[in-house]
Coordinates of C-alpha atoms in Angstrom, one line a residue:
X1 CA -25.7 -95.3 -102.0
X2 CA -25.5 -91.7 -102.3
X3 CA -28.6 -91.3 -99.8
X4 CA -25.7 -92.8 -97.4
X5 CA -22.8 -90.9 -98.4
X6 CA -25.3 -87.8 -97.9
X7 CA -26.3 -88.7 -94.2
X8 CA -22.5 -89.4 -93.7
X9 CA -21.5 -86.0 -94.6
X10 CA -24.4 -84.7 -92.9
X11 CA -23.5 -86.4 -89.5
X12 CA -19.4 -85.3 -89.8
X13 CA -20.5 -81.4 -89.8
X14 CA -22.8 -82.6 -87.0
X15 CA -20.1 -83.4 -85.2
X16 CA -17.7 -80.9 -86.2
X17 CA -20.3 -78.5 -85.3
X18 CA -20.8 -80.1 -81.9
X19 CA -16.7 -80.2 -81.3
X20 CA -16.3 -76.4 -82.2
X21 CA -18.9 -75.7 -79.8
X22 CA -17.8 -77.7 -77.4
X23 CA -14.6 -76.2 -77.6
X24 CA -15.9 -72.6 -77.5
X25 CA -17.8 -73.8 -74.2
X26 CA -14.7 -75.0 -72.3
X27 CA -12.9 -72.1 -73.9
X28 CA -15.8 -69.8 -72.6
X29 CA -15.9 -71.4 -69.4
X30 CA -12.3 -71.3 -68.7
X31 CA -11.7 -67.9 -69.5
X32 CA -15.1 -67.2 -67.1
X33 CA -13.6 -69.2 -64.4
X34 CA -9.8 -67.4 -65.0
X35 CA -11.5 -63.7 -65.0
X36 CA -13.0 -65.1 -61.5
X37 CA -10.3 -66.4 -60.3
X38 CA -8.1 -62.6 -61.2
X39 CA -11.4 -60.9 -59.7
X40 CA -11.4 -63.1 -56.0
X41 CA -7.6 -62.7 -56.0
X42 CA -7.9 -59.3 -56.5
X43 CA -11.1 -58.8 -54.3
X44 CA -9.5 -60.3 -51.1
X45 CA -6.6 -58.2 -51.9
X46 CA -8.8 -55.1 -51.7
X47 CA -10.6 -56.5 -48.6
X48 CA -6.9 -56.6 -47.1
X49 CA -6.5 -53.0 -48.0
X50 CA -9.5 -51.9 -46.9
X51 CA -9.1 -53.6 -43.5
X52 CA -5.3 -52.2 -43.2
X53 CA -6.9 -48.3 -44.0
X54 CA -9.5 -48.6 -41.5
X55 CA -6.6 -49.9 -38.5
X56 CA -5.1 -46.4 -39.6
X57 CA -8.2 -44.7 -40.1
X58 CA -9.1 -45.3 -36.4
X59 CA -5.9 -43.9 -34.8
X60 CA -6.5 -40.4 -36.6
X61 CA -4.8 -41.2 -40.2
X62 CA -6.9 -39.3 -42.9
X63 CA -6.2 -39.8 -46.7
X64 CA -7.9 -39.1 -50.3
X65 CA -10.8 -41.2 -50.8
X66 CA -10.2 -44.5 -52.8
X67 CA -12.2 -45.4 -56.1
X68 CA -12.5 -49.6 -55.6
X69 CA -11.1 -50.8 -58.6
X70 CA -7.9 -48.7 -58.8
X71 CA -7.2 -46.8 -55.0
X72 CA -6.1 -43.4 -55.8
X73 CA -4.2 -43.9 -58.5
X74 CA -6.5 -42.3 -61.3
X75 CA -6.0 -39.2 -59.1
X76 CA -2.3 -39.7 -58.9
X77 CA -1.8 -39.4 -62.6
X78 CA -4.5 -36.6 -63.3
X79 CA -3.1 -34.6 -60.8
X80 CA 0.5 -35.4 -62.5
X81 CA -1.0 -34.7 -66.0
X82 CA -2.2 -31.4 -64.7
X83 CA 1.0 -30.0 -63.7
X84 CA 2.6 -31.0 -67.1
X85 CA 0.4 -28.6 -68.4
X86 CA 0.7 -25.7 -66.2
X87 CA 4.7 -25.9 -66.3
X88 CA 5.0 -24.3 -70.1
X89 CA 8.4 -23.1 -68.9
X90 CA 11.8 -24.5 -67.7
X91 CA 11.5 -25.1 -63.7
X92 CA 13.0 -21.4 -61.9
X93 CA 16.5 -22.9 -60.3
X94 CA 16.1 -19.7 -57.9
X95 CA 13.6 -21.9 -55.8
X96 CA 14.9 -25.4 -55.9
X97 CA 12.0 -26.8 -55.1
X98 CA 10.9 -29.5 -57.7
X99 CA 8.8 -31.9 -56.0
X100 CA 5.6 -30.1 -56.5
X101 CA 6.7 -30.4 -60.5
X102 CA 8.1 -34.3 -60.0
X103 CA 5.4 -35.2 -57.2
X104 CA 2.2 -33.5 -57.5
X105 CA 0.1 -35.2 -55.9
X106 CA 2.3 -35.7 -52.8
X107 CA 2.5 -32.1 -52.6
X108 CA -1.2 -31.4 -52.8
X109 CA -2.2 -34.4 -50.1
X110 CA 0.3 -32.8 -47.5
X111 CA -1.3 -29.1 -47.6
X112 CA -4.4 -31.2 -47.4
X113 CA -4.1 -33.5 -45.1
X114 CA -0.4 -33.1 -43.2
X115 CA 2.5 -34.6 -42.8
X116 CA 1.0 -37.5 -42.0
X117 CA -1.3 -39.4 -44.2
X118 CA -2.7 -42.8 -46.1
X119 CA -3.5 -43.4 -49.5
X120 CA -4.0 -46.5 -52.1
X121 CA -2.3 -48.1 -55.3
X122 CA -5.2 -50.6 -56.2
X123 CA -4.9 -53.1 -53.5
X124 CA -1.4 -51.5 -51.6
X125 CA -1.8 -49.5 -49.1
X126 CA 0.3 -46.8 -48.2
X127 CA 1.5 -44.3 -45.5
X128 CA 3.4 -40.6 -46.2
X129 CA 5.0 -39.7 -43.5
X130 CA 7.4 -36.5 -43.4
X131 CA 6.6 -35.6 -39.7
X132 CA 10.2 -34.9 -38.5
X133 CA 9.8 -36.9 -35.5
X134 CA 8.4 -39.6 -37.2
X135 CA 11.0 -40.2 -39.8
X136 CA 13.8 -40.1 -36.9
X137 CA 12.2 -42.9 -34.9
X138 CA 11.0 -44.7 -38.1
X139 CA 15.2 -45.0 -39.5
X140 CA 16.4 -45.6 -36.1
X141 CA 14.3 -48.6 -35.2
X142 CA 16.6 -51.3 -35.2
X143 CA 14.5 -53.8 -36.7
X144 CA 14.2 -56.7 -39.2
X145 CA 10.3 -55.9 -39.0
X146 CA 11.1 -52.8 -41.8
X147 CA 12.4 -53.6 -45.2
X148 CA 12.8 -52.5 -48.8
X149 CA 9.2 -52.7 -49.8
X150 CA 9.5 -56.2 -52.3
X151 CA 7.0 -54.6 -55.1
X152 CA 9.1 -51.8 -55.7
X153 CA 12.7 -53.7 -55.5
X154 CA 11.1 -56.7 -57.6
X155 CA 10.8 -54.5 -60.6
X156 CA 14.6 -53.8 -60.2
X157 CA 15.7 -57.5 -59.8
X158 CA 17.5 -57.2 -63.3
X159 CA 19.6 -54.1 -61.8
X160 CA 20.2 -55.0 -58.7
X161 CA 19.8 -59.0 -58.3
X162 CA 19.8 -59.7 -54.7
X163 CA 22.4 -57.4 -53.6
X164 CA 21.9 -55.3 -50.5
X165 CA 19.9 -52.7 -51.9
X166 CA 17.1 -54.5 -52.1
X167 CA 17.7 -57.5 -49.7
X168 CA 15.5 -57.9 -46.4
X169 CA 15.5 -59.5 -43.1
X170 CA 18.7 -61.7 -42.2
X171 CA 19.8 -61.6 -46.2
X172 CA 20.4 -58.0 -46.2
X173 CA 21.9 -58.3 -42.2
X174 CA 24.8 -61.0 -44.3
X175 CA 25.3 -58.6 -47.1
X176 CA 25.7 -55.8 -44.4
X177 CA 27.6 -57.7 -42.3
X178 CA 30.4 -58.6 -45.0
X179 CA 30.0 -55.1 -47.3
X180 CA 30.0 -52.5 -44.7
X181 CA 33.6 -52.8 -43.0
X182 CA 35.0 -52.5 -46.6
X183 CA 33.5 -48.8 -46.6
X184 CA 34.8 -47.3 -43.3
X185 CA 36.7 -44.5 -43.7
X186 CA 40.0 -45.9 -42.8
X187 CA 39.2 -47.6 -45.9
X188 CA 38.0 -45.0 -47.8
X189 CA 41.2 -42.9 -47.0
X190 CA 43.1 -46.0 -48.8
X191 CA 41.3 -44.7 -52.0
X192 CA 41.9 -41.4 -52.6
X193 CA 44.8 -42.2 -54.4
X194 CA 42.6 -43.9 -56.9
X195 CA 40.4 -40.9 -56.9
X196 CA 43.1 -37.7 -57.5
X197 CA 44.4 -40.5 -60.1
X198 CA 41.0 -40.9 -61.8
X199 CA 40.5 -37.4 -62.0
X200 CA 43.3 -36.0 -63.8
X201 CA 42.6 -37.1 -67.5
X202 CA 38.5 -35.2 -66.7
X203 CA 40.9 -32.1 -66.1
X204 CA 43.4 -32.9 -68.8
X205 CA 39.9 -33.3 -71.1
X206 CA 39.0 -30.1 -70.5
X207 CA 41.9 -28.4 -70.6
X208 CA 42.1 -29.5 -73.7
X209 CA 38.9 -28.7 -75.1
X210 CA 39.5 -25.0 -74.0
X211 CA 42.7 -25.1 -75.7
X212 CA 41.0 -26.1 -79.1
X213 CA 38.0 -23.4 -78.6
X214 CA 40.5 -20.5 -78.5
X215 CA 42.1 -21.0 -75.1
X216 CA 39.8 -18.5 -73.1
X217 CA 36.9 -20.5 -72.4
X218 CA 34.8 -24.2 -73.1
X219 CA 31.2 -24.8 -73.4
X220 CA 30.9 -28.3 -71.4
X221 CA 28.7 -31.0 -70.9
X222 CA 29.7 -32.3 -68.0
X223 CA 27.5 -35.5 -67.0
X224 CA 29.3 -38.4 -69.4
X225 CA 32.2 -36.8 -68.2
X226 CA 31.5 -37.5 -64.4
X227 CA 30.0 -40.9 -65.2
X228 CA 33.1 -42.0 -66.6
X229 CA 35.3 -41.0 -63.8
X230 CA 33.2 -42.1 -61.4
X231 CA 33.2 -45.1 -63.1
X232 CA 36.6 -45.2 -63.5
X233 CA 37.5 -44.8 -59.9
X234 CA 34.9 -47.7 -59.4
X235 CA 36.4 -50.1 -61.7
X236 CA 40.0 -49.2 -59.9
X237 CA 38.8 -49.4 -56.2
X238 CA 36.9 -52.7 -57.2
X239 CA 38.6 -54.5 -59.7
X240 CA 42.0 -52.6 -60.0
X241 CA 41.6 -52.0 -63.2
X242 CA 40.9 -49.0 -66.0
X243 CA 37.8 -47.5 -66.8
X244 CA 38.4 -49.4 -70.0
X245 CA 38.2 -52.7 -68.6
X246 CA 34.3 -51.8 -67.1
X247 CA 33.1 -49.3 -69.7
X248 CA 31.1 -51.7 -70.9
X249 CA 29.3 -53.0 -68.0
X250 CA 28.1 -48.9 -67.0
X251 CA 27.2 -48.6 -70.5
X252 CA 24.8 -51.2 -70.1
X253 CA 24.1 -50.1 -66.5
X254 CA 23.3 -46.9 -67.8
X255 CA 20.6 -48.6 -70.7
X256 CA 18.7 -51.0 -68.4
X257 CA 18.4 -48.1 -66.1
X258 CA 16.7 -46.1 -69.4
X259 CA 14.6 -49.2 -70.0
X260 CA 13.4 -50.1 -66.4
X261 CA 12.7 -46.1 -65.7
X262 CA 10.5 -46.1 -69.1
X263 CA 8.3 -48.8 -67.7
X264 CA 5.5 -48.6 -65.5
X265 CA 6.1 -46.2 -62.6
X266 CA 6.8 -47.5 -59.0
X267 CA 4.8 -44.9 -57.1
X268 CA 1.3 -45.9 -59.0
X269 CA 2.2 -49.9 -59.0
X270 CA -0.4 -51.8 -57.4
X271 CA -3.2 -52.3 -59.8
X272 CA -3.4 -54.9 -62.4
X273 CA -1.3 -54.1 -65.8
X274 CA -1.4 -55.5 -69.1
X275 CA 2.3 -56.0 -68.8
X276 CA 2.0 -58.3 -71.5
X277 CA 2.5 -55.3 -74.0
X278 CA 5.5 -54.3 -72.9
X279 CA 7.5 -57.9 -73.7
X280 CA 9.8 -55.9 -75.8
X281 CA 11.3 -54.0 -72.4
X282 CA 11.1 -57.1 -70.6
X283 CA 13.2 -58.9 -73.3
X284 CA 15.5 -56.2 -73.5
X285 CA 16.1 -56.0 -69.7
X286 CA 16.4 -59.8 -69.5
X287 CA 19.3 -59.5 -72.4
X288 CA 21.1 -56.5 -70.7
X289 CA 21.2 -57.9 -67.2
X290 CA 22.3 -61.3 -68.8
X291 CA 25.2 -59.9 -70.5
X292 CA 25.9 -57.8 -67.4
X293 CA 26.2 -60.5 -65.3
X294 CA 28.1 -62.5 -68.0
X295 CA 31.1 -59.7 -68.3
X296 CA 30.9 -58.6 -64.1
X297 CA 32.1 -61.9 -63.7
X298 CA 34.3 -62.9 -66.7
X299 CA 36.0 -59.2 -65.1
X300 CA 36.2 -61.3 -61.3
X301 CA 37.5 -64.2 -63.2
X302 CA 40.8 -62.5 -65.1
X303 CA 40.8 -60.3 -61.3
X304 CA 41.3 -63.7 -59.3
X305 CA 43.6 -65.1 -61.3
X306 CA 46.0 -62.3 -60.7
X307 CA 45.3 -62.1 -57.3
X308 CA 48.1 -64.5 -56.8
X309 CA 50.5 -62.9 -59.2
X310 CA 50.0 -59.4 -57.3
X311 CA 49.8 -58.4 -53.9
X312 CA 47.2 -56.1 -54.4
X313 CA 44.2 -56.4 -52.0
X314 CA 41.3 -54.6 -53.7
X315 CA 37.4 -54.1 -53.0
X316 CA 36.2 -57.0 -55.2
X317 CA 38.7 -60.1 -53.5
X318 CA 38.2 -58.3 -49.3
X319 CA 34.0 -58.7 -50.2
X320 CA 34.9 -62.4 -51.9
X321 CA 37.0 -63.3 -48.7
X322 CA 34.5 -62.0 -46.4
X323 CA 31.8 -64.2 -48.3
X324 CA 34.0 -67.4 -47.8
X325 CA 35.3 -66.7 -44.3
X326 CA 31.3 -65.7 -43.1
X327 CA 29.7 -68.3 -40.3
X328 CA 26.6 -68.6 -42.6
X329 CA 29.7 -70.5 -45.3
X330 CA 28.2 -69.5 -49.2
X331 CA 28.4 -72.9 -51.2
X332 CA 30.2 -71.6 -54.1
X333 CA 26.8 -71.3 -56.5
X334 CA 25.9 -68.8 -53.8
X335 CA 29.3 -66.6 -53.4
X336 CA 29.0 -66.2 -57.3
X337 CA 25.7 -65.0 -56.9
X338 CA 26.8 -62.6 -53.8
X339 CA 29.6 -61.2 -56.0
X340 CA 27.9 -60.3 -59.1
X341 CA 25.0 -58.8 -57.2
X342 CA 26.6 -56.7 -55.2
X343 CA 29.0 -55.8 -58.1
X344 CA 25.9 -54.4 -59.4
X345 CA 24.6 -52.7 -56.6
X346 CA 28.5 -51.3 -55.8
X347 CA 28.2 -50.0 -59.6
X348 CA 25.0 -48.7 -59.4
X349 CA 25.2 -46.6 -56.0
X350 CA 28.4 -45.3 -56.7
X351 CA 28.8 -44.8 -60.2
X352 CA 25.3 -43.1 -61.1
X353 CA 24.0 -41.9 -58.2
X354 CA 27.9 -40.3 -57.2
X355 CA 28.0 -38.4 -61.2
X356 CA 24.3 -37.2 -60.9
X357 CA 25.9 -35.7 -57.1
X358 CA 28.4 -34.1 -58.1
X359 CA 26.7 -32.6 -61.6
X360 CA 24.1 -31.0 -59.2
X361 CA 27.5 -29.9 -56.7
X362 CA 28.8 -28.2 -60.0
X363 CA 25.5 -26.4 -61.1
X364 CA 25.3 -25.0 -58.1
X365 CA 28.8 -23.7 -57.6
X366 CA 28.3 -22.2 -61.4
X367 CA 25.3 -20.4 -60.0
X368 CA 27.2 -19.3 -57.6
X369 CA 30.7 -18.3 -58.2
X370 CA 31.6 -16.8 -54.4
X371 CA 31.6 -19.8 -53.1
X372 CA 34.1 -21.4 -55.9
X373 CA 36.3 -18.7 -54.5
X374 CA 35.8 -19.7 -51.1
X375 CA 37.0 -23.3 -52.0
X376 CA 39.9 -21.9 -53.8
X377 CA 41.1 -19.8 -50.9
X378 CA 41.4 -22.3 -48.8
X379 CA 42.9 -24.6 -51.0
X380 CA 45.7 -22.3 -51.5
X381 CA 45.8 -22.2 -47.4
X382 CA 46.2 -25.9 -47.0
X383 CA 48.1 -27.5 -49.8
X384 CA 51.5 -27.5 -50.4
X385 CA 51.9 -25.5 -54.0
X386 CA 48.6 -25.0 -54.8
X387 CA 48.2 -28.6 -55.3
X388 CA 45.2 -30.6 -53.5
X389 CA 46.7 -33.8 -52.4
X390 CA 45.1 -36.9 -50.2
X391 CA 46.6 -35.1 -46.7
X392 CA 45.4 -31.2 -47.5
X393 CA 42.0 -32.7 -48.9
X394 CA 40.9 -33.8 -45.5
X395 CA 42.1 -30.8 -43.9
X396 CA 39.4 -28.7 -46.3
X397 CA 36.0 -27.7 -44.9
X398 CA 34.4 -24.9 -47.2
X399 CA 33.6 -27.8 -50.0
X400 CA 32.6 -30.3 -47.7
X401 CA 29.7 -27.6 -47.1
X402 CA 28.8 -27.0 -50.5
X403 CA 28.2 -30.7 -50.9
X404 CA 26.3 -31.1 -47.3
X405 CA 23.9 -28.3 -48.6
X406 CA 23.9 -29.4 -52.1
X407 CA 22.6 -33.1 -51.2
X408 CA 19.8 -31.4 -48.8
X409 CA 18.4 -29.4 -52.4
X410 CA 19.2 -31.8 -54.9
X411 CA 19.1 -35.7 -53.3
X412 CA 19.8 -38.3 -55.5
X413 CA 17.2 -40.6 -54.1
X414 CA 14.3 -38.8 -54.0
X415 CA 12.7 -41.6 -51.4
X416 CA 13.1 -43.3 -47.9
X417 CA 10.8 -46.1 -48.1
X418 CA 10.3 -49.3 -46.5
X419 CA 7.2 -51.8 -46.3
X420 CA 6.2 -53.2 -42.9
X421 CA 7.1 -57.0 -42.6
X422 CA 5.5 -57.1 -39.1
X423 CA 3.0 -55.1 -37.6
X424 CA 5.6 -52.1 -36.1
X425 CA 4.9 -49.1 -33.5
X426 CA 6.3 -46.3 -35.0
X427 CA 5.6 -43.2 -32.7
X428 CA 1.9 -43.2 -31.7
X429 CA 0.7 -45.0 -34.8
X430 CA 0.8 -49.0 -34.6
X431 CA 1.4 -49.8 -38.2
X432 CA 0.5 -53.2 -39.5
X433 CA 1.9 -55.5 -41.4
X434 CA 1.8 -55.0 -45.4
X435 CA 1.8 -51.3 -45.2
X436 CA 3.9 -49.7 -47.5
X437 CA 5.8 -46.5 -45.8
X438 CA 7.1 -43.2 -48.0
X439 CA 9.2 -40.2 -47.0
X440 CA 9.5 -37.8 -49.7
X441 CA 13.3 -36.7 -48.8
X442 CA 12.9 -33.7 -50.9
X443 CA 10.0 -31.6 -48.9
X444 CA 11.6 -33.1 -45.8
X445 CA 14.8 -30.8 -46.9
X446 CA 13.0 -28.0 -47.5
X447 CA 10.2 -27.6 -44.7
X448 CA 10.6 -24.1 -43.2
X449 CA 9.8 -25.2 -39.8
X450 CA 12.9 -27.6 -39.6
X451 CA 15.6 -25.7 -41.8
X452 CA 14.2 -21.9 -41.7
X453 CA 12.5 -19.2 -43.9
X454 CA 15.7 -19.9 -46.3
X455 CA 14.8 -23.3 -46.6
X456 CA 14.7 -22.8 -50.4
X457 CA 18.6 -21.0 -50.7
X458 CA 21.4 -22.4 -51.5
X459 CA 23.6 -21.7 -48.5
X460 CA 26.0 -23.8 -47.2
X461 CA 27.4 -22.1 -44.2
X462 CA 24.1 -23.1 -42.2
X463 CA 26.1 -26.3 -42.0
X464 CA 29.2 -24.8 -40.6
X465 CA 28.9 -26.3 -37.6
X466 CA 28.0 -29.7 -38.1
X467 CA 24.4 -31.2 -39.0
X468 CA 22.9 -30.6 -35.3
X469 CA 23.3 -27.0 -35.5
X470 CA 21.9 -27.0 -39.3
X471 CA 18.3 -27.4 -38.4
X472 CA 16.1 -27.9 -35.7
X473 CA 16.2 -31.6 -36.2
X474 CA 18.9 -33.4 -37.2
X475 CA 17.6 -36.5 -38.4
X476 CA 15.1 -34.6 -40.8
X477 CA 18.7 -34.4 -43.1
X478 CA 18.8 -38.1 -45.2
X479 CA 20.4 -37.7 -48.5
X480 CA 22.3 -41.1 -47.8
X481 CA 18.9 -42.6 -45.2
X482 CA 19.6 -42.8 -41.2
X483 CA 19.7 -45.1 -39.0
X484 CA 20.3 -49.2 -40.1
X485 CA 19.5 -48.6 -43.7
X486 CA 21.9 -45.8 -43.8
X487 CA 24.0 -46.0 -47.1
X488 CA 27.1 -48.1 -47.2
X489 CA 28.8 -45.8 -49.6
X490 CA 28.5 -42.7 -47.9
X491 CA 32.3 -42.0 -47.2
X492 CA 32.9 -43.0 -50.2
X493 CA 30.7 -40.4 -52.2
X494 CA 31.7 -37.7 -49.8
X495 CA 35.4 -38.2 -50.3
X496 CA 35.3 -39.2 -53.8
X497 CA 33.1 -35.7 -54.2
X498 CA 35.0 -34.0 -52.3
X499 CA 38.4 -34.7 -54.6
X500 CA 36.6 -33.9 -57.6
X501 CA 35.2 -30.7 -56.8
X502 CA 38.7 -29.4 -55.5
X503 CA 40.7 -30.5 -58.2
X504 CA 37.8 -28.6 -60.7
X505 CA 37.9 -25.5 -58.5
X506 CA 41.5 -25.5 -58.1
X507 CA 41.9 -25.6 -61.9
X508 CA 38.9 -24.0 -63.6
X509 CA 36.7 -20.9 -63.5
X510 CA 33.0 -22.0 -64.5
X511 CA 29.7 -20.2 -64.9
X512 CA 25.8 -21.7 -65.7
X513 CA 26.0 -22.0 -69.6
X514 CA 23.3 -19.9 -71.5
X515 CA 21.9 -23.0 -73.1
X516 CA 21.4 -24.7 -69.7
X517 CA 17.8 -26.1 -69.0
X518 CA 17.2 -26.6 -65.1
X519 CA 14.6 -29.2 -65.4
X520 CA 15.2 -32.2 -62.9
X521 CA 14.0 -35.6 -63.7
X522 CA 12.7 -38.4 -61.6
X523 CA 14.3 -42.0 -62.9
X524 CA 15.2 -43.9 -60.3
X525 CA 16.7 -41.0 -59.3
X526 CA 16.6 -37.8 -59.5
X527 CA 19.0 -36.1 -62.0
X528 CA 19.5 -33.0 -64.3
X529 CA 16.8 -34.0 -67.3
X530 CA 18.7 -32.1 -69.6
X531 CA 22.4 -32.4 -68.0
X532 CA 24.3 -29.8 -66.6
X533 CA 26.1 -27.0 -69.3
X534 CA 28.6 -24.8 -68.1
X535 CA 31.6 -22.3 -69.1
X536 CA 34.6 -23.2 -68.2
X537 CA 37.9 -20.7 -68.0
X538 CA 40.7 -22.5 -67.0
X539 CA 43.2 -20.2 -64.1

């Protein structure tokens, strides 16, 4: 009996034996056969690289050797790691230039190999171009063939959903279609009201705040500042409502921005990441753009029930009615899903990108005070008391300049770029499909052979006389893109800078505060890493 019980026991751990192996086979086997799987996927991805470098390679395009595995992207961020080191000081704001600071390596392929040139991201393949000629006829093509490339705008889904900055093909040609005619100037002119509104408690603020430092002069911060009244203006223009009413929504704006721009860069995507160990961001994104969504349109809700209470007609209900009225007719599930992207992308492009335009505006009129006075002057020529109003504002030039040549040295978007949804002739080079194609905006702004030996100076009067007489080629200037792609908003940022800076000028004295640190940053776009200080005096 116990001879039995012994064998029993004997032939259970047998088997318990044979079931844990078993299991560690199959688990062996299928973790072989995934790693394969990942490896071909990623191998025939690499072929497809390879195959679209050598169709470059053979019409002349050169480019830094790839490493198999990961393209050029170990190079990418040694070369980046190496200019962290050499820049022990703050960045000189004499010069202007940052990008050799931001984008290293760009800068140190181009005096290598051109204007013109291919490199890798893993299995992406990309081409620089910043030939002047090149970059006019690659944002005039009028073409569904070029879009927003889908690896870079799929990282910013939670920001921007679907919306038109990051739609393609006959998607973004609707949202186009529907958005644009709401941003034409004859519109635009309808908001400045809105705008000399909005920016009266900013100047109140910092009246104020002079007032309670001895009434001579202020030591101010002035990026929240900016974000709040360009936010402000947005909420009003959109939504007819306070700044109150969307604080909110920018605050959260403002904190999935942080949390998407801490994550893995754009410019070296492309080869495999253990994104697994970054579930914490992801989480936190997915929460932010869930309860940005939720209050964006809980806002459109309380705004269309009052549309039939008020006559008022604002930016929010002419994009709803254009949605519902549109041939391509938006079930309702969609026109939600319209609205609150858009929303988003509306927010986005002219709340942040507008405040980080006009902080680098003011920086540069504190560095340079002459032209504050030239502002003022003519101010004092064109409105009635003093006062700018919506009629004398569009009769102003000299800060219309300041802004043209402060958006050539300090662009918000630091990028055109587009990927290649069907093999496209783009001057002499045929590019195929699945290229990825960048123009670094920044060094296309300052190339001497285009804007002149001063291309590095802050001087506005080289655009006294339009863009065309600027620089030798016009379409070489893109702080809001060219051609198709150009930005919706761009009357609207113009005006809505252009109101903001006069009112300042007209009220204030300022001067570069001591403690300021010129150091711009790249996320998402590029802005004042540190903010921007100044002095204020008020006149």
């Amino acid at each position: 009996m116990h001879t039995n019980q012994k064998c029993a026991k004997t032939a259970r751990l047998t088997s318990e034996r044979t079931e844990m192996e078993l299991v560690r086979i199959l688990f062996t086997a299928a973790a072989v056969l995934t790693g394969c799987f990942f490896f071909r996927l990623y191998g025939l991805a690499w072929i497809n690289s390879a195959r679209l470098a050598r169709k470059l390679r053979k019409q002349g395009v050169r480019g830094p050797p790839p490493s198999l595995w990961s393209g050029n992207t170990s190079e990418m961020h040694r070369i980046q790691a190496e200019a962290k080191k050499r820049q022990q000081q703050p960045a000189t704001i004499l010069a202007h230039d940052y990008t050799s600071t931001l984008f290293p390596y760009f800068e140190q392929w181009r005096r290598r190999y051109g204007s013109l040139y291919m490199y890798s991201t893993g299995s992406r393949h990309h081409l620089y171009i910043n030939d002047p000629e090149l970059v006019k006829e690659m944002n005039l093509l009028v073409t569904l063939s070029l879009g927003k490339p889908t690896y870079v705008t799929r990282t910013l889904t939670s920001m921007l959903g679907n919306g038109i900055l990051r739609s393609n093909g006959q998607l973004w040609a609707l949202h186009r279609k529907i958005i644009a005619p709401e941003f034409y100037m004859d519109k635009v002119k309808g908001m400045m009201e809105i705008m000399l509104q909005s920016t009266q408690p900013l100047l109140q603020k910092w009246a104020d705040t002079v007032d309670a430092q001895g009434g001579l002069m202020a030591d101010i911060m002035v990026d929240e500042d900016l974000r709040s009244l360009t936010g402000d203006v947005i909420a009003r223009a959109c939504f007819g409502s306070s700044y109150q009413k969307g604080r909110e929504i920018f605050s959260k704006l403002r904190s999935l921005q942080k949390v998407l721009s801490s994550q893995q860069g754009i410019l070296f995507s492309g080869v495999p990441s253990f994104r697994f160990l970054m579930k914490k961001k992801q989480k936190e994104a997915m929460r932010l753009e869930s309860e940005i969504e939720g209050l964006i349109w809980e806002t459109v809700k309380e705004r269309r029930e009052k549309w039939s209470e008020t006559n008022e007609k604002d930016l929010l209900q002419s994009i709803l009615e254009g949605a519902m009225n549109d041939d391509s007719h938006l079930n309702a599930d969609a026109s939600k899903k319209f609205i609150v992207d858009n929303c988003k992308n509306i927010y986005f492009a002219g709340h942040e990108s507008t405040a980080v335009a006009a902080s680098w505006c003011l920086m540069l009129l504190a560095l340079h005070p002459e032209w504050q006075d030239r502002v003022r002057k003519e101010l004092s020529e064109v409105c009635v008391n003093g006062t700018p109003d919506s009629n004398s504002l569009l009769q102003t030039k000299e800060v219309t300049l300041v802004i043209q040549e402060a958006m050539r040295l300090y662009p918000p978007g630091a990028f055109v770029s587009r990927e290649v949804l069907e093999e496209t002739q783009i001057g002499h080079i045929v590019v195929p499909k699945g290229v990825y194609l960048w123009t670094l905006i920044p060094t296309l702004h300052r190339d001497v052979d285009i804007w002149g030996p001063d291309a590095n100076e802050f001087k506005p009067e080289r655009f006294a006389n339009g863009v065309s007489k600027a620089c030798k080629v016009p379409q070489a200037y893109v702080p809001f893109g060219l051609g198709p792609r150009l930005c919706l908003g761009r009357n609207f940022a113009m005006v809505q800078m252009k109101v903001l800076l006069s009112l300042i000028i007209s009220k204030f004295r300022f001067s570069l505060s001591p403690a300021y640190q010129h150091s711009p940053a790249y996320r998402m776009i590029v802005e004042p890493e540190h903010g921007v200080q100044i002095v204020i005096h008020k006149i």
